[in-house]
PDB file of C-alpha atoms in Angstrom:
ATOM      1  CA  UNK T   1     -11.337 -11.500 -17.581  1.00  0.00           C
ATOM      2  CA  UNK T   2     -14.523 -12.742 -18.198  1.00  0.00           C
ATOM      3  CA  UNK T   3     -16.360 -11.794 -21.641  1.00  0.00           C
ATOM      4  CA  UNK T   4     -20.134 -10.537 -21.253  1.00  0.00           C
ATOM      5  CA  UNK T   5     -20.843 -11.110 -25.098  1.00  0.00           C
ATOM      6  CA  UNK T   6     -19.630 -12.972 -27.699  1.00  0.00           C
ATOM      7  CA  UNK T   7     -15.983 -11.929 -28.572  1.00  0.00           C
ATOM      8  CA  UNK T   8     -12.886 -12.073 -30.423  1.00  0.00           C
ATOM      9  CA  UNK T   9      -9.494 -11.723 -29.100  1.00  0.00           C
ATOM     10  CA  UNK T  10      -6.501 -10.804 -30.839  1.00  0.00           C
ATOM     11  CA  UNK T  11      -3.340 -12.233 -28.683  1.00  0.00           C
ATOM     12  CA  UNK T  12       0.111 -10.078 -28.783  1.00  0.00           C
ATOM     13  CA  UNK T  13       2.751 -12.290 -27.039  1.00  0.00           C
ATOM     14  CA  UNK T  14       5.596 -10.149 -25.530  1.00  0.00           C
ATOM     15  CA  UNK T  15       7.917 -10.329 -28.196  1.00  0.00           C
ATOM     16  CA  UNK T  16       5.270  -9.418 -30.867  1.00  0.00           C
ATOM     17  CA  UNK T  17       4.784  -6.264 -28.803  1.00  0.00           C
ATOM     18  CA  UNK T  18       7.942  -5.114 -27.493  1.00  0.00           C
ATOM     19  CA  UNK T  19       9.449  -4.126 -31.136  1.00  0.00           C
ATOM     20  CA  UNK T  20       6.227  -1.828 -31.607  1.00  0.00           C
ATOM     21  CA  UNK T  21       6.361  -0.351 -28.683  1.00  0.00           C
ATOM     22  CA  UNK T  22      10.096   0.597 -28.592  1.00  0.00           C
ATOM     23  CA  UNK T  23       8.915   2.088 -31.894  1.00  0.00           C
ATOM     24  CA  UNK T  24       5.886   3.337 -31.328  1.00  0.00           C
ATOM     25  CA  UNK T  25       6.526   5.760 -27.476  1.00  0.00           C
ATOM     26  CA  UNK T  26       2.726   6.792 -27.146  1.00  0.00           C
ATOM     27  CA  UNK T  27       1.706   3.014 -26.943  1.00  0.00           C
ATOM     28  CA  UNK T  28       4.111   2.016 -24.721  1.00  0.00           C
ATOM     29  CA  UNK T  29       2.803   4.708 -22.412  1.00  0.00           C
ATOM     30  CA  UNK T  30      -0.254   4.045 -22.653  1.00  0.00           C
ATOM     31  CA  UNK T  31       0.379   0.373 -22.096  1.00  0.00           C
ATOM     32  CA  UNK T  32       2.162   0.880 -19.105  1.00  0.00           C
ATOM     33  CA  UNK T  33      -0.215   3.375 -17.856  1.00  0.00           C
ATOM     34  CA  UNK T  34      -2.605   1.020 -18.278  1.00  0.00           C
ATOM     35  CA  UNK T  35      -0.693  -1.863 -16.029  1.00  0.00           C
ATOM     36  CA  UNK T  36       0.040   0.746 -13.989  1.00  0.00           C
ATOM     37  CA  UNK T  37      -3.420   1.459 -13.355  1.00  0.00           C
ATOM     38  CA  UNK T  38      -4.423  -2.289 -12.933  1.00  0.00           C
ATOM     39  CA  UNK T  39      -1.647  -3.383 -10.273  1.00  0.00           C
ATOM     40  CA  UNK T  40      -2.970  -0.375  -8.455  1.00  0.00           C
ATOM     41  CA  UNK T  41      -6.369  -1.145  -8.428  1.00  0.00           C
ATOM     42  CA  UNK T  42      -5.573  -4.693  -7.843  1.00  0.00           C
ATOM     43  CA  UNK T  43      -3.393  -3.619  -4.828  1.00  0.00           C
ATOM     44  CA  UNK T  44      -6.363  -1.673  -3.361  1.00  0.00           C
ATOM     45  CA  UNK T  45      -8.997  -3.995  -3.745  1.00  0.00           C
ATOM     46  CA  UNK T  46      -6.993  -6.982  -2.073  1.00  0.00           C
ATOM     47  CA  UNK T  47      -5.963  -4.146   0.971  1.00  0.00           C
ATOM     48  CA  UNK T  48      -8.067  -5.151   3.502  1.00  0.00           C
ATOM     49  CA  UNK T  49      -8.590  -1.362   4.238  1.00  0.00           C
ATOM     50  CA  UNK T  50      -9.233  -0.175   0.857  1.00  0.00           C
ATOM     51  CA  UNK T  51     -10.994  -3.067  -0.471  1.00  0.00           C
ATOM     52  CA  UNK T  52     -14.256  -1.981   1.468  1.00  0.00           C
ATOM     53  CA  UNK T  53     -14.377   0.812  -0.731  1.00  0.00           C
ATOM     54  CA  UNK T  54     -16.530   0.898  -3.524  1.00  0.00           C
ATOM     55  CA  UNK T  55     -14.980  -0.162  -7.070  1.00  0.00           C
ATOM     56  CA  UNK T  56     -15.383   3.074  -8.456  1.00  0.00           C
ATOM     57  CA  UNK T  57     -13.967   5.072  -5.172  1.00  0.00           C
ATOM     58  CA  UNK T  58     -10.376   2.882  -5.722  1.00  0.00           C
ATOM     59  CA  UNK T  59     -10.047   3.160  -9.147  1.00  0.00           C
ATOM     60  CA  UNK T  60     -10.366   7.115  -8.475  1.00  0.00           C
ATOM     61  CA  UNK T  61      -7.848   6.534  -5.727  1.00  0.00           C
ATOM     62  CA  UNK T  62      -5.067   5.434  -7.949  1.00  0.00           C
ATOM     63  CA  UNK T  63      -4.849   8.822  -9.740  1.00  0.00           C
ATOM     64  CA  UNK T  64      -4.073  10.448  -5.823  1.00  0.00           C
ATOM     65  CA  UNK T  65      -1.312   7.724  -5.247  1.00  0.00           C
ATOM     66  CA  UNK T  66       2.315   8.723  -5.702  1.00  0.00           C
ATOM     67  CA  UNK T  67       4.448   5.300  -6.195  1.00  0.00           C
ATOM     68  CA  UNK T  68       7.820   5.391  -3.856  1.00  0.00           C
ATOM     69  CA  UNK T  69      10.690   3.339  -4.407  1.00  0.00           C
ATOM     70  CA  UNK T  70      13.005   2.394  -1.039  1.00  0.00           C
ATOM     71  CA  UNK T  71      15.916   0.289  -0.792  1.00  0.00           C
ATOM     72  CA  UNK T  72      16.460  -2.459   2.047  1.00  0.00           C
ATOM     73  CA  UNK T  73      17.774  -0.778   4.964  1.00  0.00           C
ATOM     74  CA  UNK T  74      15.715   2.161   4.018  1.00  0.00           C
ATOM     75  CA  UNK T  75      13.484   4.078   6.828  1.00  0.00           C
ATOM     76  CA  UNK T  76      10.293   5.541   5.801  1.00  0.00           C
ATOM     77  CA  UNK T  77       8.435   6.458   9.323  1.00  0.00           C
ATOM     78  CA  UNK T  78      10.480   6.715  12.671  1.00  0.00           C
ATOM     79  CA  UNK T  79       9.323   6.005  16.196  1.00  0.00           C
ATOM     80  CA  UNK T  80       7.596   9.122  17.223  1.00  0.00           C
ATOM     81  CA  UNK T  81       7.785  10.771  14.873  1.00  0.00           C
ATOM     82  CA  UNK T  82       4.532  11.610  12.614  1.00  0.00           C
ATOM     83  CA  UNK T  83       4.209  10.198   9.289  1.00  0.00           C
ATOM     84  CA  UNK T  84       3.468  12.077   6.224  1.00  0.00           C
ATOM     85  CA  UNK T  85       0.453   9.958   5.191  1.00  0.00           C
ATOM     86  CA  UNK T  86      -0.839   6.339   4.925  1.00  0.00           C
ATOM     87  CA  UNK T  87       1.587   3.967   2.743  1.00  0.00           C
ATOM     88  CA  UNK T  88       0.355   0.862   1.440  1.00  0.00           C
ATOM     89  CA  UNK T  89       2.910  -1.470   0.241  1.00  0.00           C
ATOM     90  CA  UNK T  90       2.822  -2.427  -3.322  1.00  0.00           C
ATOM     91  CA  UNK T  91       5.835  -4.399  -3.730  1.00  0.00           C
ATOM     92  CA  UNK T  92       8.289  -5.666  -1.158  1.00  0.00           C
ATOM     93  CA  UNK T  93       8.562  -6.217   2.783  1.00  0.00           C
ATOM     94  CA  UNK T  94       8.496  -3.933   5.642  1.00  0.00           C
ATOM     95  CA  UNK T  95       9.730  -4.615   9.221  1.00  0.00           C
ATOM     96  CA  UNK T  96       7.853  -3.147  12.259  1.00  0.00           C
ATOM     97  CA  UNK T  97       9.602  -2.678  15.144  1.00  0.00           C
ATOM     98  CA  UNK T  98       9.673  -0.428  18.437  1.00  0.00           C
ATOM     99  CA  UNK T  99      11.704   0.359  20.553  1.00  0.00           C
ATOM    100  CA  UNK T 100      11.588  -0.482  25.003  1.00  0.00           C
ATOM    101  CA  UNK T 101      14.318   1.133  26.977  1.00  0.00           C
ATOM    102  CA  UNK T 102      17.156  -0.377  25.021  1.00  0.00           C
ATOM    103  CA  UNK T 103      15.556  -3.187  23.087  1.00  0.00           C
ATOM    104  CA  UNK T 104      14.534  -3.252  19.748  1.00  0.00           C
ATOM    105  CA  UNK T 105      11.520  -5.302  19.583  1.00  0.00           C
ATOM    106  CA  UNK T 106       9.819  -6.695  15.824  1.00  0.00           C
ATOM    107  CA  UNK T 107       6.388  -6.862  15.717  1.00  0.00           C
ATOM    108  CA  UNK T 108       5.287  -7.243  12.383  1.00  0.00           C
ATOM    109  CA  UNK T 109       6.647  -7.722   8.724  1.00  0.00           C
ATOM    110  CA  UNK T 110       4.386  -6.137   6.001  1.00  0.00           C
ATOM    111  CA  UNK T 111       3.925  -7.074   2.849  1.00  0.00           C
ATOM    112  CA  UNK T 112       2.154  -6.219   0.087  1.00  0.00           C
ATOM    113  CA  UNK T 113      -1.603  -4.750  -0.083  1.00  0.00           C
ATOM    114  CA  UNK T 114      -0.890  -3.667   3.808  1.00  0.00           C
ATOM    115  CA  UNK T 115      -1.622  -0.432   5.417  1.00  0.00           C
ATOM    116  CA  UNK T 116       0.613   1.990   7.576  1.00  0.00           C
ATOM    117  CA  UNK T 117       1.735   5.180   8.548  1.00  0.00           C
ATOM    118  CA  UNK T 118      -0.641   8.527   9.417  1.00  0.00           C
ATOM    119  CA  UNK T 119      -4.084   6.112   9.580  1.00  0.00           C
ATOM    120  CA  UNK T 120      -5.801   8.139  11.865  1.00  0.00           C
ATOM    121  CA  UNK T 121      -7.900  11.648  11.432  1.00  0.00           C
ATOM    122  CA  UNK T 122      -7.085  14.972  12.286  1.00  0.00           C
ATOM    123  CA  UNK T 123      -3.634  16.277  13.253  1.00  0.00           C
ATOM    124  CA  UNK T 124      -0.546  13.889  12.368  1.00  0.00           C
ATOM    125  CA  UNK T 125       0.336  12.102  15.645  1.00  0.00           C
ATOM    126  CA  UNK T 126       3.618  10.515  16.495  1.00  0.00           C
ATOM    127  CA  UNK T 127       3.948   7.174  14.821  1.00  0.00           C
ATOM    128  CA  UNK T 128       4.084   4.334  17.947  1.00  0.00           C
ATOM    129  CA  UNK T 129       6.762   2.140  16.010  1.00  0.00           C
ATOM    130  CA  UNK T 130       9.823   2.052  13.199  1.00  0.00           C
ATOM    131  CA  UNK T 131       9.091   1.200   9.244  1.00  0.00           C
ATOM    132  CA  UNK T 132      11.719  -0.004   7.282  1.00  0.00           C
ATOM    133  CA  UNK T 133      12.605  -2.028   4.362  1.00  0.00           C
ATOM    134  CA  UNK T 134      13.597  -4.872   4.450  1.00  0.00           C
ATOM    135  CA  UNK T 135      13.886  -5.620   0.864  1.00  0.00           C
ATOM    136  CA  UNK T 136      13.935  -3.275  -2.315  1.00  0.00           C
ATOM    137  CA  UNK T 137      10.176  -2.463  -2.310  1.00  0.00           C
ATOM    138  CA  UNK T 138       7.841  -0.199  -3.363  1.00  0.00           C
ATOM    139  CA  UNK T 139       5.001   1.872  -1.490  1.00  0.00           C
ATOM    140  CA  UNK T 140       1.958   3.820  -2.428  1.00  0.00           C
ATOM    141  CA  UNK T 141       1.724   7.184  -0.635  1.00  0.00           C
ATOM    142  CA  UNK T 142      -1.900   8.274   0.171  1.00  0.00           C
ATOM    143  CA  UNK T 143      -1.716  11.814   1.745  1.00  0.00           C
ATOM    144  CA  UNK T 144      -3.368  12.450   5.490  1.00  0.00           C
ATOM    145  CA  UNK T 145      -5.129  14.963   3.537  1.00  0.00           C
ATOM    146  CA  UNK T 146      -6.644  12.550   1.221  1.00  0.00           C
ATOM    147  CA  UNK T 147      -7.160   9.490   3.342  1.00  0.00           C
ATOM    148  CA  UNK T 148      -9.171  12.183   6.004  1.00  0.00           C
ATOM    149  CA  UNK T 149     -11.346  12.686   3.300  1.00  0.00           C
ATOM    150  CA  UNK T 150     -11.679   9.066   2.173  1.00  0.00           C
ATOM    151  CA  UNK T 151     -12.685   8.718   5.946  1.00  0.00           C
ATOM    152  CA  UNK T 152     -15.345  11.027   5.997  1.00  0.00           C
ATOM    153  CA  UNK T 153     -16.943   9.934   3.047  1.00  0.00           C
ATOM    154  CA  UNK T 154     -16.886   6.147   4.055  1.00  0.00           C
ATOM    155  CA  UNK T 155     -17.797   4.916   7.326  1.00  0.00           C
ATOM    156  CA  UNK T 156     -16.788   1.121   6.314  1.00  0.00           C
ATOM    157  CA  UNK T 157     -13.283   2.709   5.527  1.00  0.00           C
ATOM    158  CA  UNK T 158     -12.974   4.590   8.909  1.00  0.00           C
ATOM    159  CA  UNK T 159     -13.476   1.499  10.939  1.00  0.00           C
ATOM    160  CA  UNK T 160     -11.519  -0.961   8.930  1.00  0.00           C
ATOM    161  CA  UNK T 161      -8.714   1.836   9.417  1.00  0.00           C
ATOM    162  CA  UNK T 162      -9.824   2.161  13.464  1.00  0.00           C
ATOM    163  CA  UNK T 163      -9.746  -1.934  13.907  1.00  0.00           C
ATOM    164  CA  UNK T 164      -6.170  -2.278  11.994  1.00  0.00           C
ATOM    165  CA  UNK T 165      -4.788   0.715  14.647  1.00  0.00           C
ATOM    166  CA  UNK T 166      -6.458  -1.282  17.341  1.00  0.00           C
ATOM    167  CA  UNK T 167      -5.338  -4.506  16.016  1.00  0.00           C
ATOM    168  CA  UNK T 168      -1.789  -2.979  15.995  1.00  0.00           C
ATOM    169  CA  UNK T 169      -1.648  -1.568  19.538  1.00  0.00           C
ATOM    170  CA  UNK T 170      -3.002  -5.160  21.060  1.00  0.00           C
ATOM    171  CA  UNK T 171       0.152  -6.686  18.814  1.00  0.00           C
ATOM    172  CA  UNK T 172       2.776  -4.121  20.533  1.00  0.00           C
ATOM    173  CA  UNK T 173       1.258  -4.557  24.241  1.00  0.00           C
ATOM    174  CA  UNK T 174       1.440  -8.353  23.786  1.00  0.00           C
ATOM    175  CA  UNK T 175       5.430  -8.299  22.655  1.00  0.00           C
ATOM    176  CA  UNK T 176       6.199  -6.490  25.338  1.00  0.00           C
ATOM    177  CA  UNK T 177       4.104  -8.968  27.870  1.00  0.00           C
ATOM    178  CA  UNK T 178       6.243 -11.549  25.854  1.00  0.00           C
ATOM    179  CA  UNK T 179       9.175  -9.494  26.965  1.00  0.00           C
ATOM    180  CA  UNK T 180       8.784  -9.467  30.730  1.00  0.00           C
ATOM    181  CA  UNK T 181       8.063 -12.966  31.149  1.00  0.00           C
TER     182      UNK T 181
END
């Protein structure tokens, strides 16, 4: 935080301001909508996918993103099958995998401010690999509604989200090169 004037701060340490907000409900939901708010927009801006979009275009994104809790162990898109939308991972780790005849093969381990799922436009396709926690984590859910729009709106979006896809593809054909040396 940088101040743009002279200013005056008044400094509420956590245990000055938990007692008044277990007191006080409408602050403490307004003070955790407003941390809400800023991990979200923090978690955009570092995504290399969202972070070309202009300041004002994620900070309008976080009122479209629906938060998702998943355990470790938990599935969230399967090998061909299409995902719902684009997730991007706020909290937590995410194994990548696919599968060749009957080999399991990892290919990445997300983490957060990443980007998967539906990334493409037009018509869900089937998803190429296997999502899953590997930790308790948390996602952000972008529809394939919303993120087709995003993509229309912003070319710089549309081919950050085209080079990641790309990016991804080159990382699954070089495991399985890996695999038949």
């Amino acid at each position: 935080v940088t101040a743009r004037e002279q200013s005056n701060l008044l400094e509420l340490d956590h245990n000055a301001l938990a007692p008044i907000a277990r007191k006080h409900r409408p602050l403490a939901d307004a003070l955790n909508r407003l941390y809400e708010e800023r991990v979200l927009t923090t978690a955009l801006a570092r995504s290399r996918v969202f972070g070309v979009l202009p300041e004002a275009e994620r900070k309008a994104l976080t009122g479209r993103l629906s938060a998702i809790p998943f355990q470790a162990g938990s599935g969230v898109v399967n090998e061909g099958e299409p995902a719902p939308g684009a997730f991007v991972v706020k909290r937590g780790a995410f194994r990548v995998t696919f599968r060749t005849g009957d080999r399991e093969v990892a290919v990445a381990l997300l983490r957060p401010h990443e980007v998967f799922g539906d990334l493409g436009e037009g018509a869900p396709q089937p998803q190429a690999e296997t999502v899953t926690a590997v930790a308790d984590s948390e996602l952000l859910f972008l529809s394939s509604a919303d993120l087709a729009s995003l993509r229309a709106r912003h070319a710089p979006l549309s081919a950050a989200l085209d080079a990641l896809r790309l990016e991804r593809a080159e990382r699954c054909v070089a495991a399985l090169r890996a695999l038949r040396r």
